[in-house]
PDB file of C-alpha atoms in Angstrom:
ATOM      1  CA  UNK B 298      21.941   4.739   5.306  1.00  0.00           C
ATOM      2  CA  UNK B 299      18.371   3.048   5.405  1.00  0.00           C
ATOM      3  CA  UNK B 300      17.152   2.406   1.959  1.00  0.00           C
ATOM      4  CA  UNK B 301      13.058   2.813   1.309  1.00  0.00           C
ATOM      5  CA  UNK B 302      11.062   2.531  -1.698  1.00  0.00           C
ATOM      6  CA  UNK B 303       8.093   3.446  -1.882  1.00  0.00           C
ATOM      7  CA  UNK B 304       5.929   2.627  -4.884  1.00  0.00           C
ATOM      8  CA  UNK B 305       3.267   4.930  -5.934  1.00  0.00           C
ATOM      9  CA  UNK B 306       5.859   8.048  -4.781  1.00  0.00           C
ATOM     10  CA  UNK B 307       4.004  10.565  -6.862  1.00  0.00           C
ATOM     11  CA  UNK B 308       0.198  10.477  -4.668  1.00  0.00           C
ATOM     12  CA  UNK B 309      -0.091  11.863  -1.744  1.00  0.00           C
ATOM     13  CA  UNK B 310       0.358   9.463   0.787  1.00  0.00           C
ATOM     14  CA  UNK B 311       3.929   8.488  -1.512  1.00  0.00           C
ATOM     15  CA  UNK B 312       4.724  12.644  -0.905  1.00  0.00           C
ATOM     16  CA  UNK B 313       3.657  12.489   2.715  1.00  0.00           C
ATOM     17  CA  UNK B 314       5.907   8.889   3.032  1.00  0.00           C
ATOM     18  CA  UNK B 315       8.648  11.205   1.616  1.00  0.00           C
ATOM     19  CA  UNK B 316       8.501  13.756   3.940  1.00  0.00           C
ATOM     20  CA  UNK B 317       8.164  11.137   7.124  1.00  0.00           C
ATOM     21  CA  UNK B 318      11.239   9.310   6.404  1.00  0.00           C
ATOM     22  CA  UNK B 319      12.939  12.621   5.216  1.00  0.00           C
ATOM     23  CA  UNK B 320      16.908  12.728   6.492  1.00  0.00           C
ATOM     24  CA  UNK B 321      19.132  10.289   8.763  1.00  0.00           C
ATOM     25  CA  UNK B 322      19.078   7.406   8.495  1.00  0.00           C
ATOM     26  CA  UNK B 323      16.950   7.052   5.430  1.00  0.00           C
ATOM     27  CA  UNK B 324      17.576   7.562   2.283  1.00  0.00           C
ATOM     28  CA  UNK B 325      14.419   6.755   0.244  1.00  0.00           C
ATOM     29  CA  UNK B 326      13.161   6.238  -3.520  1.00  0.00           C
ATOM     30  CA  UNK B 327       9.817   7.010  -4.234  1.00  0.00           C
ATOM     31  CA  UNK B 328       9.156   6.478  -7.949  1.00  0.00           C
ATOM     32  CA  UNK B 329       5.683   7.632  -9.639  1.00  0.00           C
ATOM     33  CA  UNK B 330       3.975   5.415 -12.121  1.00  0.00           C
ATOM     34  CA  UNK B 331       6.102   7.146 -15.097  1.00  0.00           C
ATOM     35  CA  UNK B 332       9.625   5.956 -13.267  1.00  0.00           C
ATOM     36  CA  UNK B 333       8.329   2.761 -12.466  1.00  0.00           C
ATOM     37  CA  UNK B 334       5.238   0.923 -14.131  1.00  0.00           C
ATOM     38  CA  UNK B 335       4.900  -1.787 -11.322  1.00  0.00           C
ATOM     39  CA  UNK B 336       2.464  -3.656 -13.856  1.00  0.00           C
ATOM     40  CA  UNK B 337       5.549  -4.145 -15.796  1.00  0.00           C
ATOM     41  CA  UNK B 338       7.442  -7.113 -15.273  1.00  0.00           C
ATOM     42  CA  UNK B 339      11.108  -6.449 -16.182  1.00  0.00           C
ATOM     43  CA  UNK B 340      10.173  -2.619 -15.407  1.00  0.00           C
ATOM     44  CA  UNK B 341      10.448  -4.091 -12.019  1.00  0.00           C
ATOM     45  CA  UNK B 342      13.260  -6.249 -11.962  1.00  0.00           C
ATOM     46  CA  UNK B 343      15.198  -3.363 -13.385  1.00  0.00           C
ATOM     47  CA  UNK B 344      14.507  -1.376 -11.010  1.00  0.00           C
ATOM     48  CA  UNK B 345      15.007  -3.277  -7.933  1.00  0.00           C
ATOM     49  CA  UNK B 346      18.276  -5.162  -9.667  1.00  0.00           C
ATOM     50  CA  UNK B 347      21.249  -4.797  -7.410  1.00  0.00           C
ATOM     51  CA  UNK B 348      18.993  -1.901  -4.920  1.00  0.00           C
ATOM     52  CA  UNK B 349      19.298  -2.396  -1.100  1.00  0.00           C
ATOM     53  CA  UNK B 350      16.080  -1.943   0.155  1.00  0.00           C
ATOM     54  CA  UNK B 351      15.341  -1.690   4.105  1.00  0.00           C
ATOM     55  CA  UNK B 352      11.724  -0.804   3.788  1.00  0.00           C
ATOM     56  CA  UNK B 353       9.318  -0.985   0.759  1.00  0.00           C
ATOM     57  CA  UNK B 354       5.782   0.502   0.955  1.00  0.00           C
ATOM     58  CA  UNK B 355       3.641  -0.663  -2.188  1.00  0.00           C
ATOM     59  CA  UNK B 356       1.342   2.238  -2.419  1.00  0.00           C
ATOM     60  CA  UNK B 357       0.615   2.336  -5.818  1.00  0.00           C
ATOM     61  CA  UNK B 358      -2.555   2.329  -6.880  1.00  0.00           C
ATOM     62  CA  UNK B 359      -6.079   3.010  -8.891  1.00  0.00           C
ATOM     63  CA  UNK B 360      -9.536   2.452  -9.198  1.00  0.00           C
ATOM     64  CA  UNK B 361     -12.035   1.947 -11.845  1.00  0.00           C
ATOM     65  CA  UNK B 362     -15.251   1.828 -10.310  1.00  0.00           C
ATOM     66  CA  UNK B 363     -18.941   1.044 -12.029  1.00  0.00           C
ATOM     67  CA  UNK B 364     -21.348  -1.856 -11.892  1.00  0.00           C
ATOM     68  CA  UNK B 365     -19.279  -5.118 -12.272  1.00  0.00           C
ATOM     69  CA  UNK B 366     -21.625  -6.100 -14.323  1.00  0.00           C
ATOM     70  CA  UNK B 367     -20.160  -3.306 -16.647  1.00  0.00           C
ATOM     71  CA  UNK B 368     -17.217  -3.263 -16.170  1.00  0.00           C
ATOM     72  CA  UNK B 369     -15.215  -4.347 -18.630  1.00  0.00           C
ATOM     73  CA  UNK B 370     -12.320  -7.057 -18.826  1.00  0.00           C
ATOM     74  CA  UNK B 371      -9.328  -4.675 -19.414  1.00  0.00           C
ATOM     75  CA  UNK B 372     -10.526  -2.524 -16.523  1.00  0.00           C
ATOM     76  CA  UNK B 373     -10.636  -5.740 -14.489  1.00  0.00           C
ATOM     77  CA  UNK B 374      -7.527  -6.442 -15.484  1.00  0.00           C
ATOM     78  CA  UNK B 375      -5.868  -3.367 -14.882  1.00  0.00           C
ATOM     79  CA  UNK B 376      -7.066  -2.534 -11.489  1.00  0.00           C
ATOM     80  CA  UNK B 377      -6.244  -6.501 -10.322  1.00  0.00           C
ATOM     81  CA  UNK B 378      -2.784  -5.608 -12.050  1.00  0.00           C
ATOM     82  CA  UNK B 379      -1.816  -2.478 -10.330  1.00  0.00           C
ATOM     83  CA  UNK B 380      -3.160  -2.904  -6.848  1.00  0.00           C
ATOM     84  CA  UNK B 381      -1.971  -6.422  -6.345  1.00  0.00           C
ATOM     85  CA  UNK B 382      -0.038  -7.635  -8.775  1.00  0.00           C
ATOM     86  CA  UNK B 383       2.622  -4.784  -8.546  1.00  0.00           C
ATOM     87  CA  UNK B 384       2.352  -4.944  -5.080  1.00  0.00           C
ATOM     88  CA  UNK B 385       3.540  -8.956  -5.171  1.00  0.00           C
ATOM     89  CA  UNK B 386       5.984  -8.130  -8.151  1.00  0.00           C
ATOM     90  CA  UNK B 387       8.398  -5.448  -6.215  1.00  0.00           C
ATOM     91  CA  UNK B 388       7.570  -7.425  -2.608  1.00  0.00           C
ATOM     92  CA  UNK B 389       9.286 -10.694  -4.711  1.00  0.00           C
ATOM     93  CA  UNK B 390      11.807  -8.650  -6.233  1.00  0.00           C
ATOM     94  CA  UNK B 391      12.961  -7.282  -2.726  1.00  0.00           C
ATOM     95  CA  UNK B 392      12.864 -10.200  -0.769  1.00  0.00           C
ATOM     96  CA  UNK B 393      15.788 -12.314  -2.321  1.00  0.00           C
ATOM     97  CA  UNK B 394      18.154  -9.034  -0.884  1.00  0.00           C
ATOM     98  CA  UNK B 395      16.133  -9.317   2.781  1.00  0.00           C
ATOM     99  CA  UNK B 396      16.553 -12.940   3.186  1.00  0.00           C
ATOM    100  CA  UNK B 397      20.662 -12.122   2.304  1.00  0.00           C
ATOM    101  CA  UNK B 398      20.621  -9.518   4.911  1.00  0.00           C
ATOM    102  CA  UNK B 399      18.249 -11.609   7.333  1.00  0.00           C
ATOM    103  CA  UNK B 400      16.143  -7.904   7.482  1.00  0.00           C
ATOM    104  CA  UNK B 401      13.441  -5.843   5.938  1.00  0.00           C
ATOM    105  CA  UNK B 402       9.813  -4.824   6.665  1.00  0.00           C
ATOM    106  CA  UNK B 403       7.404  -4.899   3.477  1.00  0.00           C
ATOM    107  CA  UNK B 404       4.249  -2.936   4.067  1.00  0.00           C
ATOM    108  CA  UNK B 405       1.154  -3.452   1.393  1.00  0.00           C
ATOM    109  CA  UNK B 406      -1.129  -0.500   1.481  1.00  0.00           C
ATOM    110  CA  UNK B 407      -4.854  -2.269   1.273  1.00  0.00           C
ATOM    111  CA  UNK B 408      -8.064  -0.384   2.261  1.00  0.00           C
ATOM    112  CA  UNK B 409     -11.215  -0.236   4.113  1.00  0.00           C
ATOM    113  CA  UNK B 410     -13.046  -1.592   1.205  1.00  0.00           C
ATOM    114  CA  UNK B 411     -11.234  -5.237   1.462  1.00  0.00           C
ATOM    115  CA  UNK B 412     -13.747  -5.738   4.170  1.00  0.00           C
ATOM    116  CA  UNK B 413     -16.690  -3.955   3.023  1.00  0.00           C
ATOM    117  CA  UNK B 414     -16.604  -3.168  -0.483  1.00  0.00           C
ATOM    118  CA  UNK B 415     -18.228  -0.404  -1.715  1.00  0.00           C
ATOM    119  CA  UNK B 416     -20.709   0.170  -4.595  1.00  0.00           C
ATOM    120  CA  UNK B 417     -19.140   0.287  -7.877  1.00  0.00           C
ATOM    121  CA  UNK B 418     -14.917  -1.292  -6.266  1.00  0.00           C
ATOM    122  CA  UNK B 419     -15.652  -5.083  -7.047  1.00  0.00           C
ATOM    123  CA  UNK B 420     -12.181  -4.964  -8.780  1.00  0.00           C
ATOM    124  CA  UNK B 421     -10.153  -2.565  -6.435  1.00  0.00           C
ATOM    125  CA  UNK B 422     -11.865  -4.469  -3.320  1.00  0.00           C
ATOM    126  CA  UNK B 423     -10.853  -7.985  -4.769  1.00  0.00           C
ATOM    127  CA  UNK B 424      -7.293  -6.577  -5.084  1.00  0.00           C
ATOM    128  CA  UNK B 425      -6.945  -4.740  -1.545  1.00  0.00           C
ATOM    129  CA  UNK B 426      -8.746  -8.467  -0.100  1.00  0.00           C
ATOM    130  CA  UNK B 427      -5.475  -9.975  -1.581  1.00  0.00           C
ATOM    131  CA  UNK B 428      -3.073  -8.676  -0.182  1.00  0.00           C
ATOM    132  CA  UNK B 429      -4.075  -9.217   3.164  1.00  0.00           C
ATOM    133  CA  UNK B 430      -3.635 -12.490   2.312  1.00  0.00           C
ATOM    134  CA  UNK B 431      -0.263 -11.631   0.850  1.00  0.00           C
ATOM    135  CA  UNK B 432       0.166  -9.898   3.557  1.00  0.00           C
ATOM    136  CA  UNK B 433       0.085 -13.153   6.194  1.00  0.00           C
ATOM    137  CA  UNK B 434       1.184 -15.439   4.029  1.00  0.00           C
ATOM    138  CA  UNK B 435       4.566 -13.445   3.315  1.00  0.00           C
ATOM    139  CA  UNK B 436       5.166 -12.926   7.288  1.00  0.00           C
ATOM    140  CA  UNK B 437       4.563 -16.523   8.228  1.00  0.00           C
ATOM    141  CA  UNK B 438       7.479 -17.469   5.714  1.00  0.00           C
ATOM    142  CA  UNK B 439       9.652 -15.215   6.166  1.00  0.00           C
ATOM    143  CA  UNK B 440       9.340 -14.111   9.423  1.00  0.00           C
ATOM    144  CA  UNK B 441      12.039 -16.681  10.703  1.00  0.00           C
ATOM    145  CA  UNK B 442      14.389 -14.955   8.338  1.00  0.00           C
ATOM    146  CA  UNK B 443      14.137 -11.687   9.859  1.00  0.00           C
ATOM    147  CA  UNK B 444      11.651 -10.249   7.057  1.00  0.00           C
ATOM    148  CA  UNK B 445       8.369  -8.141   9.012  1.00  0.00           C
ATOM    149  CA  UNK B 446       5.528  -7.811   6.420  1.00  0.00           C
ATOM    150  CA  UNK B 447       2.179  -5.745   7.570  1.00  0.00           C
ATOM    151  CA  UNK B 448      -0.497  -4.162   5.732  1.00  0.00           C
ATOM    152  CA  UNK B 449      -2.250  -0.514   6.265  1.00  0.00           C
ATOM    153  CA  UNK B 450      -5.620   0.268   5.769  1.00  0.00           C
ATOM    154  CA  UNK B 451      -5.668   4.504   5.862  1.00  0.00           C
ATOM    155  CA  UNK B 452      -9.191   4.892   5.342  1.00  0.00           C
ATOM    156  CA  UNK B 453     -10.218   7.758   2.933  1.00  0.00           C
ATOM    157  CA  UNK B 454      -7.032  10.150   2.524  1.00  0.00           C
ATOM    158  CA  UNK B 455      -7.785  12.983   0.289  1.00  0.00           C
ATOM    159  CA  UNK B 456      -5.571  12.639  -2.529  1.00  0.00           C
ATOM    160  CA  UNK B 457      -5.457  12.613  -6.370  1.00  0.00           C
ATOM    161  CA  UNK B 458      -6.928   9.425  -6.415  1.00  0.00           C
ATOM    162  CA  UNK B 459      -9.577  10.282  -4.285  1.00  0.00           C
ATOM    163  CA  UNK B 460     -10.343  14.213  -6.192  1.00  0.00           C
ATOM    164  CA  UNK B 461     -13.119  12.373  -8.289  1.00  0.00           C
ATOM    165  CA  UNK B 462     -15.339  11.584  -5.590  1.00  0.00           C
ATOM    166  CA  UNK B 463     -18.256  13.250  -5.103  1.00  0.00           C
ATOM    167  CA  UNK B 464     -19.253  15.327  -2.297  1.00  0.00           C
ATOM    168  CA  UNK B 465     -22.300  12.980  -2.042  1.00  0.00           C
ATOM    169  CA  UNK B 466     -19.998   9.929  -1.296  1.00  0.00           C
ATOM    170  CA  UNK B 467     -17.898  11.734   0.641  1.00  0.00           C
ATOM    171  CA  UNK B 468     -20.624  12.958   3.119  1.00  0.00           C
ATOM    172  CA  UNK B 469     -21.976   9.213   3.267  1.00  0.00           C
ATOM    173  CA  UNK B 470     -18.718   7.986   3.527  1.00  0.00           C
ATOM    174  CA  UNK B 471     -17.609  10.160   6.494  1.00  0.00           C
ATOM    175  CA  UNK B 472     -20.893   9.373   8.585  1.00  0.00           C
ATOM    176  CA  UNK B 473     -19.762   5.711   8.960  1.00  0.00           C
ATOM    177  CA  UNK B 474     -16.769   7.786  11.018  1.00  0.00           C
ATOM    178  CA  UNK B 475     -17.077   7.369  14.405  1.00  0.00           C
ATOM    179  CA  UNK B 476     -14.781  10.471  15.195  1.00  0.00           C
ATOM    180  CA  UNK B 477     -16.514  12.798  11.860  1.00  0.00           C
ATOM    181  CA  UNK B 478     -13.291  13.173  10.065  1.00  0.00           C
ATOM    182  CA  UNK B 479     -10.771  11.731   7.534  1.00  0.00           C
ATOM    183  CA  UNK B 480      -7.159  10.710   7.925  1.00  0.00           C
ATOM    184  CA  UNK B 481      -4.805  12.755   6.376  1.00  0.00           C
ATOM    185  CA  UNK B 482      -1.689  11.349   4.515  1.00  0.00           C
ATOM    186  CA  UNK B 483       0.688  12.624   6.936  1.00  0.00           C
ATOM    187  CA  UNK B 484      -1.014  10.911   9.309  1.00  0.00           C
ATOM    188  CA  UNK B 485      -0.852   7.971   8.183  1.00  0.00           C
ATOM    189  CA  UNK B 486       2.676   8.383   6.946  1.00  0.00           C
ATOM    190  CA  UNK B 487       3.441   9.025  10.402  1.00  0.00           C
ATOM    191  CA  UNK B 488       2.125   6.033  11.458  1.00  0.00           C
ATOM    192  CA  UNK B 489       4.163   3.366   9.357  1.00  0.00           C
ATOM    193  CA  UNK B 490       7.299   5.452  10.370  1.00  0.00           C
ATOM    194  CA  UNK B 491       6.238   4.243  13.966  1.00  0.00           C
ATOM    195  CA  UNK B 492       5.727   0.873  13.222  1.00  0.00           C
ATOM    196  CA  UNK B 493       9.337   0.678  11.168  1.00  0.00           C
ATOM    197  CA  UNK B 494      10.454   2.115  14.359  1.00  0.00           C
ATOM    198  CA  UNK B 495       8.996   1.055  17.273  1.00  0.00           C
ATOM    199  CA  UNK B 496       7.412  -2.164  17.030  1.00  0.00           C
ATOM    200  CA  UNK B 497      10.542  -4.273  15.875  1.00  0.00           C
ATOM    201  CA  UNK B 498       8.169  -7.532  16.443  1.00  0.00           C
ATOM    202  CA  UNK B 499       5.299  -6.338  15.005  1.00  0.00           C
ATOM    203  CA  UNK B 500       4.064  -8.799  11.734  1.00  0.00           C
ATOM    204  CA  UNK B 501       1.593 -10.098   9.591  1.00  0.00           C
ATOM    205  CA  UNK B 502      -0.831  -7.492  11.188  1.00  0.00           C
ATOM    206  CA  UNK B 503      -3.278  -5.527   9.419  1.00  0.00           C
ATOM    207  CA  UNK B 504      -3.657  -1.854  10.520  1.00  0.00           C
ATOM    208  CA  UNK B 505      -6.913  -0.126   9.877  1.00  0.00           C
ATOM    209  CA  UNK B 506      -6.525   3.926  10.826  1.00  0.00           C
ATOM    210  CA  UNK B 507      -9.835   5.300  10.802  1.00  0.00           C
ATOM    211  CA  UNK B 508     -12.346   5.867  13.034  1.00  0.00           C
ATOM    212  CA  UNK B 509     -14.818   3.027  11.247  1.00  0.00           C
ATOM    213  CA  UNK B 510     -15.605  -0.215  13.239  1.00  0.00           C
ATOM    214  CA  UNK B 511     -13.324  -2.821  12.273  1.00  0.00           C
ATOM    215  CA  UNK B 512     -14.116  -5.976  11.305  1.00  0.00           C
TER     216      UNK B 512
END
């Protein structure tokens, strides 16, 4: 069996992951933020200690938006914390058992708003921004060992994370669509199952799935 992990299990894209990769030949993990605190360094390493892991999606994350001149250190802090430092703690704690095996495919869930950050993300745009850079920099040293690393960017799924929004933002938001509608998690979901599975070669690629021009 195919082991995946996905971090961030209990969101919606993590349940829609779930679902994707549900049955033969994988047998996947998806832990929510009360099984596995990815902010938490020896959370982390006890976690992953002695786990086979095929395929990791970090998908855990949050947001604390408001002026950055407002916005305080610990929020900073967290958001930098959860959205890339987890991200880079489990893809570090996976990769000594990928380099063994001379396999494994890391993808790092980053966003729209690493390119154009909107009003309010300073700190959840900073951390999506890095881990495109992750992102390339993990493929071009491991790729030789067998190890595929890409990053998504699923545009605006609605999910918990999302609920808060207003309808005001999400009607501006959705006329920068070129197509006038919003992923869905499934969608998206069904889209890194294709790239596991059909693009063997594909890495260090970043993968934006809306309908918004790309940069």
């Amino acid at each position: 069996m195919l082991q995946l992990v996905i971090t961030g299990g209990g969101g919606g894209l993590g349940r829609a992951l779930l679902a994707a990769f549900h049955g033969p030949p994988w047998q996947p993990a998806a832990p929510s933020h009360g099984e596995l605190d990815v902010t938490d360094a020896a959370a982390v390493r006890g976690f992953f200690a002695g786990r086979r892991v095929d395929l990791l999606v970090c998908a855990a994350g949050l947001t604390r938006d408001g002026p950055l001149a407002r916005l305080t250190e610990s929020a900073w802090d967290e958001v930098i914390a959860v959205n890339f430092g987890g991200a880079q703690a489990c893809a570090a704690a996976v990769l000594p058992g990928m380099l063994a095996r001379g396999s494994g495919h890391i993808v790092f869930i980053s966003s729209f708003a690493a390119h154009h950050p909107p009003p309010g993300q300073a700190a959840y745009a900073t951390a999506k921004a890095g881990l495109l850079g992750l992102t390339q920099q993990f493929a071009e040293r491991h790729g030789r060992h067998g190890i595929r690393v890409n990053a998504i960017l699923p545009g605006f799924l609605e999910t918990p994370m999302t609920r808060p929004v207003s309808a005001a933002r999400r009607a501006a938001v959705l006329a920068g669509h070129a197509l006038g509608a919003f992923n869905t998690p499934a969608a998206v979901a069904g889209f890194i199952h294709y790239l596991h599975h059909q693009l063997p070669h594909t890495s260090g690629q970043f993968f934006q799935l809306d309908s918004r021009p790309a940069t």
